Coordinates of N, CA, C and O in Angstrom, one line a residue:
X1 N -9.8 7.2 -12.5 CA -9.4 6.0 -11.6 C -9.6 6.4 -10.2 O -9.3 7.5 -9.7
X2 N -10.2 5.4 -9.5 CA -10.3 5.6 -8.0 C -9.7 4.4 -7.3 O -9.8 3.3 -7.8
X3 N -9.2 4.6 -6.2 CA -8.5 3.6 -5.4 C -9.3 3.5 -4.0 O -9.6 4.5 -3.4
X4 N -9.5 2.2 -3.6 CA -10.2 2.0 -2.3 C -9.4 1.0 -1.5 O -9.2 -0.2 -1.9
X5 N -8.9 1.5 -0.4 CA -8.1 0.6 0.5 C -9.0 0.0 1.6 O -9.9 0.6 2.0
X6 N -8.6 -1.2 1.9 CA -9.4 -1.9 2.9 C -8.5 -2.9 3.7 O -7.4 -3.2 3.2
X7 N -9.0 -3.4 4.8 CA -8.2 -4.4 5.6 C -7.6 -4.0 6.9 O -7.1 -4.8 7.6
X8 N -7.7 -2.7 7.2 CA -7.1 -2.2 8.4 C -7.9 -2.7 9.6 O -9.0 -3.3 9.5
X9 N -7.3 -2.5 10.8 CA -7.9 -2.9 12.0 C -6.9 -3.0 13.2 O -5.8 -2.5 13.0
X10 N -7.3 -3.5 14.2 CA -6.5 -3.7 15.4 C -5.9 -5.1 15.5 O -6.6 -6.1 15.4
X11 N -4.6 -5.1 15.6 CA -3.9 -6.4 15.7 C -2.9 -6.4 16.9 O -2.5 -5.3 17.3
X12 N -2.5 -7.5 17.3 CA -1.5 -7.6 18.4 C -0.1 -7.6 17.7 O 0.1 -8.1 16.6
X13 N 0.9 -7.2 18.4 CA 2.3 -7.2 18.0 C 2.7 -8.7 17.7 O 2.3 -9.6 18.4
X14 N 3.3 -8.9 16.5 CA 3.7 -10.2 16.1 C 2.8 -10.9 15.2 O 3.1 -11.8 14.5
X15 N 1.6 -10.3 15.1 CA 0.6 -10.9 14.2 C 0.7 -10.4 12.8 O 1.6 -9.5 12.5
X16 N -0.1 -10.9 11.9 CA -0.1 -10.5 10.5 C -1.4 -9.8 10.1 O -2.4 -10.0 10.7
X17 N -1.3 -9.1 9.0 CA -2.5 -8.4 8.5 C -2.3 -8.2 7.0 O -1.2 -8.0 6.5
X18 N -3.4 -8.3 6.2 CA -3.3 -8.1 4.8 C -4.2 -7.0 4.4 O -5.4 -7.0 4.7
X19 N -3.6 -6.0 3.7 CA -4.4 -4.9 3.2 C -4.6 -5.1 1.7 O -3.8 -5.7 1.0
X20 N -5.7 -4.5 1.2 CA -6.0 -4.6 -0.2 C -6.4 -3.2 -0.8 O -7.1 -2.5 -0.1
X21 N -6.0 -3.0 -2.0 CA -6.3 -1.7 -2.6 C -7.0 -2.1 -4.0 O -6.4 -2.8 -4.8
X22 N -8.3 -1.8 -4.1 CA -9.0 -2.1 -5.3 C -9.0 -0.9 -6.2 O -9.2 0.3 -5.8
X23 N -8.8 -1.2 -7.5 CA -8.7 -0.1 -8.5 C -10.0 -0.1 -9.3 O -10.4 -1.1 -9.9
X24 N -10.7 1.1 -9.3 CA -11.9 1.3 -10.1 C -11.5 2.1 -11.3 O -11.3 3.3 -11.2
X25 N -11.3 1.5 -12.4 CA -10.8 2.1 -13.6 C -9.8 1.3 -14.3 O -9.7 0.1 -14.0
X26 N -9.1 1.9 -15.2 CA -8.1 1.1 -16.0 C -6.8 0.9 -15.3 O -6.0 1.9 -15.2
X27 N -6.6 -0.2 -14.7 CA -5.3 -0.5 -13.9 C -4.1 -0.5 -14.9 O -3.0 -0.3 -14.4
X28 N -4.3 -0.8 -16.1 CA -3.2 -0.9 -17.0 C -2.5 0.4 -17.3 O -1.4 0.4 -17.9
X29 N -3.2 1.5 -17.0 CA -2.6 2.8 -17.2 C -1.7 3.2 -16.0 O -1.0 4.2 -16.0
X30 N -1.8 2.4 -14.9 CA -1.1 2.7 -13.7 C 0.3 2.1 -13.7 O 0.5 0.9 -13.4
X31 N 1.3 2.9 -14.1 CA 2.6 2.3 -14.3 C 3.3 2.1 -12.9 O 4.2 1.3 -12.8
X32 N 2.9 2.9 -11.9 CA 3.5 2.7 -10.6 C 2.3 2.7 -9.6 O 1.4 3.5 -9.6
X33 N 2.4 1.7 -8.7 CA 1.4 1.6 -7.6 C 2.2 1.5 -6.3 O 3.4 0.9 -6.3
X34 N 1.7 2.0 -5.2 CA 2.5 2.1 -4.0 C 1.6 2.1 -2.8 O 0.4 2.5 -2.9
X35 N 2.1 1.7 -1.7 CA 1.5 1.8 -0.4 C 2.4 2.8 0.4 O 3.6 2.7 0.4
X36 N 1.7 3.8 1.0 CA 2.4 4.7 1.9 C 1.7 4.6 3.3 O 0.6 4.1 3.4
X37 N 2.4 5.1 4.3 CA 1.7 5.2 5.6 C 2.1 6.5 6.3 O 3.1 7.1 6.0
X38 N 1.2 6.8 7.2 CA 1.5 8.0 8.0 C 1.1 7.8 9.4 O -0.1 7.6 9.7
X39 N 2.0 7.8 10.3 CA 1.8 7.6 11.7 C 1.5 9.0 12.3 O 1.8 10.0 11.8
X40 N 0.8 9.0 13.5 CA 0.5 10.2 14.1 C 1.7 11.1 14.4 O 2.7 10.6 15.0
X41 N 1.6 12.4 14.0 CA 2.7 13.3 14.2 C 3.9 13.1 13.3 O 4.9 13.8 13.5
X42 N 3.8 12.2 12.3 CA 5.0 11.9 11.5 C 4.6 12.2 10.0 O 3.4 12.3 9.6
X43 N 5.6 12.3 9.2 CA 5.4 12.5 7.8 C 5.0 11.2 7.1 O 5.3 10.1 7.6
X44 N 4.4 11.3 6.0 CA 4.0 10.1 5.2 C 5.3 9.5 4.7 O 6.2 10.2 4.2
X45 N 5.3 8.2 4.7 CA 6.5 7.5 4.2 C 6.2 6.3 3.3 O 5.1 5.7 3.4
X46 N 7.1 6.0 2.4 CA 6.9 4.9 1.5 C 7.0 3.6 2.2 O 7.9 3.3 2.9
X47 N 6.0 2.7 1.9 CA 6.1 1.3 2.4 C 6.6 0.4 1.3 O 7.5 -0.3 1.5
X48 N 5.9 0.5 0.2 CA 6.4 -0.4 -1.0 C 5.9 0.3 -2.3 O 4.9 0.9 -2.3
X49 N 6.7 0.2 -3.3 CA 6.4 0.7 -4.6 C 6.6 -0.5 -5.6 O 7.5 -1.2 -5.6
X50 N 5.5 -0.6 -6.4 CA 5.5 -1.7 -7.4 C 5.3 -1.1 -8.8 O 4.4 -0.5 -9.1
X51 N 6.3 -1.4 -9.6 CA 6.2 -1.0 -11.0 C 5.4 -1.9 -11.8 O 5.1 -3.1 -11.4
X52 N 5.0 -1.5 -13.0 CA 4.1 -2.3 -13.9 C 4.8 -3.6 -14.3 O 4.1 -4.6 -14.6
X53 N 6.1 -3.7 -14.3 CA 6.9 -4.9 -14.6 C 7.1 -5.8 -13.4 O 7.7 -6.8 -13.5
X54 N 6.6 -5.4 -12.3 CA 6.7 -6.2 -11.1 C 7.8 -5.8 -10.2 O 7.9 -6.3 -9.0
X55 N 8.7 -4.9 -10.6 CA 9.9 -4.6 -9.8 C 9.4 -3.9 -8.6 O 8.5 -3.0 -8.6
X56 N 9.9 -4.3 -7.4 CA 9.3 -3.8 -6.1 C 10.4 -3.2 -5.3 O 11.5 -3.8 -5.2
X57 N 10.1 -2.1 -4.6 CA 11.0 -1.4 -3.7 C 10.3 -1.2 -2.4 O 9.2 -0.8 -2.3
X58 N 11.0 -1.5 -1.3 CA 10.5 -1.4 0.1 C 11.2 -0.4 0.9 O 12.3 -0.1 0.7
X59 N 10.4 0.2 1.8 CA 10.9 1.1 2.8 C 11.8 0.3 3.7 O 11.5 -0.9 4.0
X60 N 12.9 0.9 4.3 CA 13.8 0.2 5.1 C 13.1 -0.4 6.3 O 13.5 -1.5 6.8
X61 N 12.2 0.3 6.9 CA 11.6 -0.2 8.1 C 10.7 -1.4 8.0 O 10.3 -2.1 9.0
X62 N 10.3 -1.8 6.7 CA 9.4 -2.9 6.5 C 10.1 -4.1 5.8 O 9.5 -5.1 5.6
X63 N 11.3 -3.9 5.3 CA 12.0 -4.9 4.5 C 12.0 -6.2 5.3 O 12.4 -6.2 6.5
X64 N 11.7 -7.3 4.6 CA 11.7 -8.6 5.3 C 10.5 -9.0 6.0 O 10.3 -10.1 6.4
X65 N 9.6 -8.0 6.3 CA 8.4 -8.3 7.0 C 7.1 -8.1 6.1 O 6.1 -8.8 6.3
X66 N 7.2 -7.1 5.2 CA 6.0 -6.8 4.4 C 6.3 -7.2 3.0 O 7.4 -7.2 2.5
X67 N 5.2 -7.6 2.3 CA 5.3 -8.0 0.9 C 4.2 -7.4 0.1 O 3.0 -7.5 0.4
X68 N 4.6 -6.6 -1.0 CA 3.6 -6.0 -1.8 C 3.4 -6.8 -3.1 O 4.3 -7.5 -3.6
X69 N 2.1 -6.9 -3.6 CA 1.9 -7.6 -4.8 C 0.8 -6.9 -5.6 O 0.0 -6.1 -5.0
X70 N 0.7 -7.1 -6.8 CA -0.2 -6.5 -7.7 C -0.8 -7.5 -8.6 O -0.1 -8.4 -9.2
X71 N -2.1 -7.5 -8.8 CA -2.8 -8.4 -9.7 C -3.7 -7.6 -10.6 O -4.8 -7.2 -10.3
X72 N -3.2 -7.5 -11.9 CA -3.9 -6.7 -12.8 C -5.3 -7.3 -13.2 O -6.2 -6.6 -13.5
X73 N -5.3 -8.6 -13.2 CA -6.6 -9.3 -13.5 C -7.7 -9.0 -12.5 O -8.8 -8.8 -12.8
X74 N -7.3 -9.0 -11.2 CA -8.3 -8.7 -10.2 C -8.4 -7.2 -9.9 O -9.2 -6.8 -9.1
X75 N -7.5 -6.4 -10.5 CA -7.4 -5.0 -10.3 C -7.2 -4.7 -8.8 O -7.9 -3.8 -8.3
X76 N -6.3 -5.3 -8.3 CA -5.9 -5.1 -6.9 C -4.4 -5.0 -6.6 O -3.6 -5.5 -7.4
X77 N -4.1 -4.3 -5.5 CA -2.7 -4.3 -5.0 C -2.8 -4.7 -3.5 O -3.6 -4.0 -2.8
X78 N -2.1 -5.7 -3.1 CA -2.2 -6.1 -1.7 C -0.9 -5.8 -1.0 O 0.2 -5.6 -1.6
X79 N -1.0 -5.7 0.3 CA 0.1 -5.6 1.2 C 0.0 -6.6 2.3 O -0.9 -6.5 3.2
X80 N 0.9 -7.6 2.3 CA 0.9 -8.6 3.3 C 1.9 -8.1 4.4 O 3.1 -7.9 4.1
X81 N 1.4 -8.0 5.6 CA 2.2 -7.4 6.7 C 2.4 -8.5 7.8 O 1.4 -9.0 8.3
X82 N 3.6 -8.9 8.0 CA 3.9 -10.0 9.0 C 4.7 -9.4 10.1 O 5.4 -8.4 10.0
X83 N 4.7 -10.1 11.2 CA 5.5 -9.7 12.4 C 5.3 -8.2 12.7 O 6.3 -7.4 12.8
X84 N 4.0 -7.8 12.8 CA 3.7 -6.4 13.0 C 4.3 -5.9 14.3 O 4.3 -6.6 15.3
X85 N 4.7 -4.6 14.3 CA 5.2 -4.0 15.5 C 4.4 -2.8 15.9 O 3.7 -2.2 15.0
X86 N 4.4 -2.3 17.1 CA 3.6 -1.1 17.5 C 4.0 0.1 16.6 O 3.1 0.9 16.3
X87 N 5.2 0.2 16.2 CA 5.6 1.3 15.3 C 5.1 1.2 13.9 O 5.3 2.2 13.1
X88 N 4.4 0.1 13.6 CA 3.8 0.0 12.3 C 2.4 0.7 12.3 O 1.7 0.8 11.3
X89 N 2.0 1.1 13.5 CA 0.7 1.8 13.6 C 0.6 3.0 12.8 O 1.5 3.9 12.9
X90 N -0.3 3.1 11.9 CA -0.4 4.2 10.9 C -1.7 4.1 10.1 O -2.3 3.0 10.1
X91 N -2.0 5.2 9.4 CA -3.0 5.1 8.3 C -2.2 4.7 7.1 O -1.2 5.4 6.7
X92 N -2.7 3.7 6.4 CA -2.0 3.2 5.2 C -2.8 3.6 4.0 O -4.0 3.4 3.9
X93 N -2.1 4.2 3.0 CA -2.7 4.7 1.8 C -2.2 4.0 0.6 O -1.0 3.7 0.5
X94 N -3.1 3.7 -0.3 CA -2.6 3.2 -1.6 C -2.6 4.3 -2.6 O -3.4 5.3 -2.5
X95 N -1.6 4.3 -3.5 CA -1.5 5.4 -4.4 C -1.0 4.8 -5.8 O -0.5 3.7 -5.8
X96 N -1.3 5.6 -6.8 CA -0.9 5.1 -8.2 C -0.7 6.3 -9.1 O -1.3 7.3 -9.0
X97 N 0.3 6.1 -10.0 CA 0.6 7.1 -11.0 C 0.0 6.6 -12.3 O 0.2 5.5 -12.8
X98 N -0.8 7.5 -12.9 CA -1.5 7.2 -14.1 C -0.7 7.7 -15.3 O -0.5 8.9 -15.4
X99 N -0.2 6.8 -16.1 CA 0.7 7.2 -17.2 C 0.0 7.9 -18.3 O 0.6 8.7 -19.0
X100 N -1.3 7.7 -18.4 CA -2.1 8.4 -19.5 C -2.4 9.8 -19.1 O -2.2 10.7 -20.0
X101 N -2.8 10.1 -17.9 CA -3.2 11.4 -17.5 C -2.1 12.2 -16.7 O -2.2 13.4 -16.5
X102 N -1.1 11.4 -16.3 CA 0.0 11.9 -15.5 C -0.5 12.4 -14.1 O 0.2 13.2 -13.5
X103 N -1.6 11.9 -13.7 CA -2.1 12.2 -12.4 C -1.7 11.2 -11.4 O -1.4 10.0 -11.7
X104 N -1.6 11.6 -10.1 CA -1.3 10.8 -9.0 C -2.7 10.5 -8.3 O -3.3 11.5 -7.9
X105 N -3.0 9.3 -8.1 CA -4.3 9.0 -7.4 C -4.0 8.4 -6.0 O -3.0 7.7 -5.8
X106 N -4.9 8.7 -5.1 CA -4.8 8.3 -3.7 C -6.1 7.6 -3.3 O -7.1 8.1 -3.6
X107 N -5.9 6.6 -2.5 CA -7.1 6.0 -1.8 C -7.3 6.7 -0.6 O -6.6 7.6 -0.2
X108 N -8.4 6.4 0.2 CA -8.8 7.1 1.3 C -8.1 6.7 2.6 O -8.2 7.4 3.6
X109 N -7.3 5.7 2.6 CA -6.5 5.3 3.8 C -7.3 4.3 4.6 O -8.5 4.3 4.7
X110 N -6.5 3.4 5.2 CA -7.1 2.5 6.2 C -6.2 2.4 7.4 O -4.9 2.3 7.2
X111 N -6.8 2.4 8.6 CA -6.0 2.5 9.8 C -5.6 1.1 10.3 O -6.4 0.2 10.4
X112 N -4.3 1.0 10.6 CA -3.8 -0.2 11.2 C -3.2 0.2 12.6 O -2.4 1.0 12.6
X113 N -3.7 -0.5 13.6 CA -3.3 -0.2 14.9 C -2.7 -1.5 15.5 O -3.3 -2.5 15.5
X114 N -1.4 -1.4 15.9 CA -0.7 -2.6 16.5 C -0.5 -2.4 18.0 O 0.2 -1.4 18.4
X115 N -1.1 -3.2 18.8 CA -1.0 -3.1 20.2 C 0.2 -4.0 20.7 O 0.4 -5.1 20.2
X116 N 0.8 -3.5 21.7 CA 2.0 -4.3 22.3 C 1.5 -5.3 23.3 O 0.4 -5.3 23.8

């Protein structure tokens, strides 16, 4: 399984942006998919975790602003980010846990920069 993140770029504070993670391989083996982010000089943090049954958990800093979704038919996981803030500036990574191989897969990351 390979993951490819896309959709990053430069946005103004208050604007929206949508990221997408495309799965190359069997998405049905991925029981957990997630978005993480890492800001300069900071540790990687969870943005949203989506289980195969659709149950979703958000990081405290994005609750109410970000929405994660997963579409097994399209083999994608999206992250809708609204009301972006400069502190949302980070490299965003998609990740997935493969239930068959017990491996954790990571995408290459996509940079989101929010200007004030």
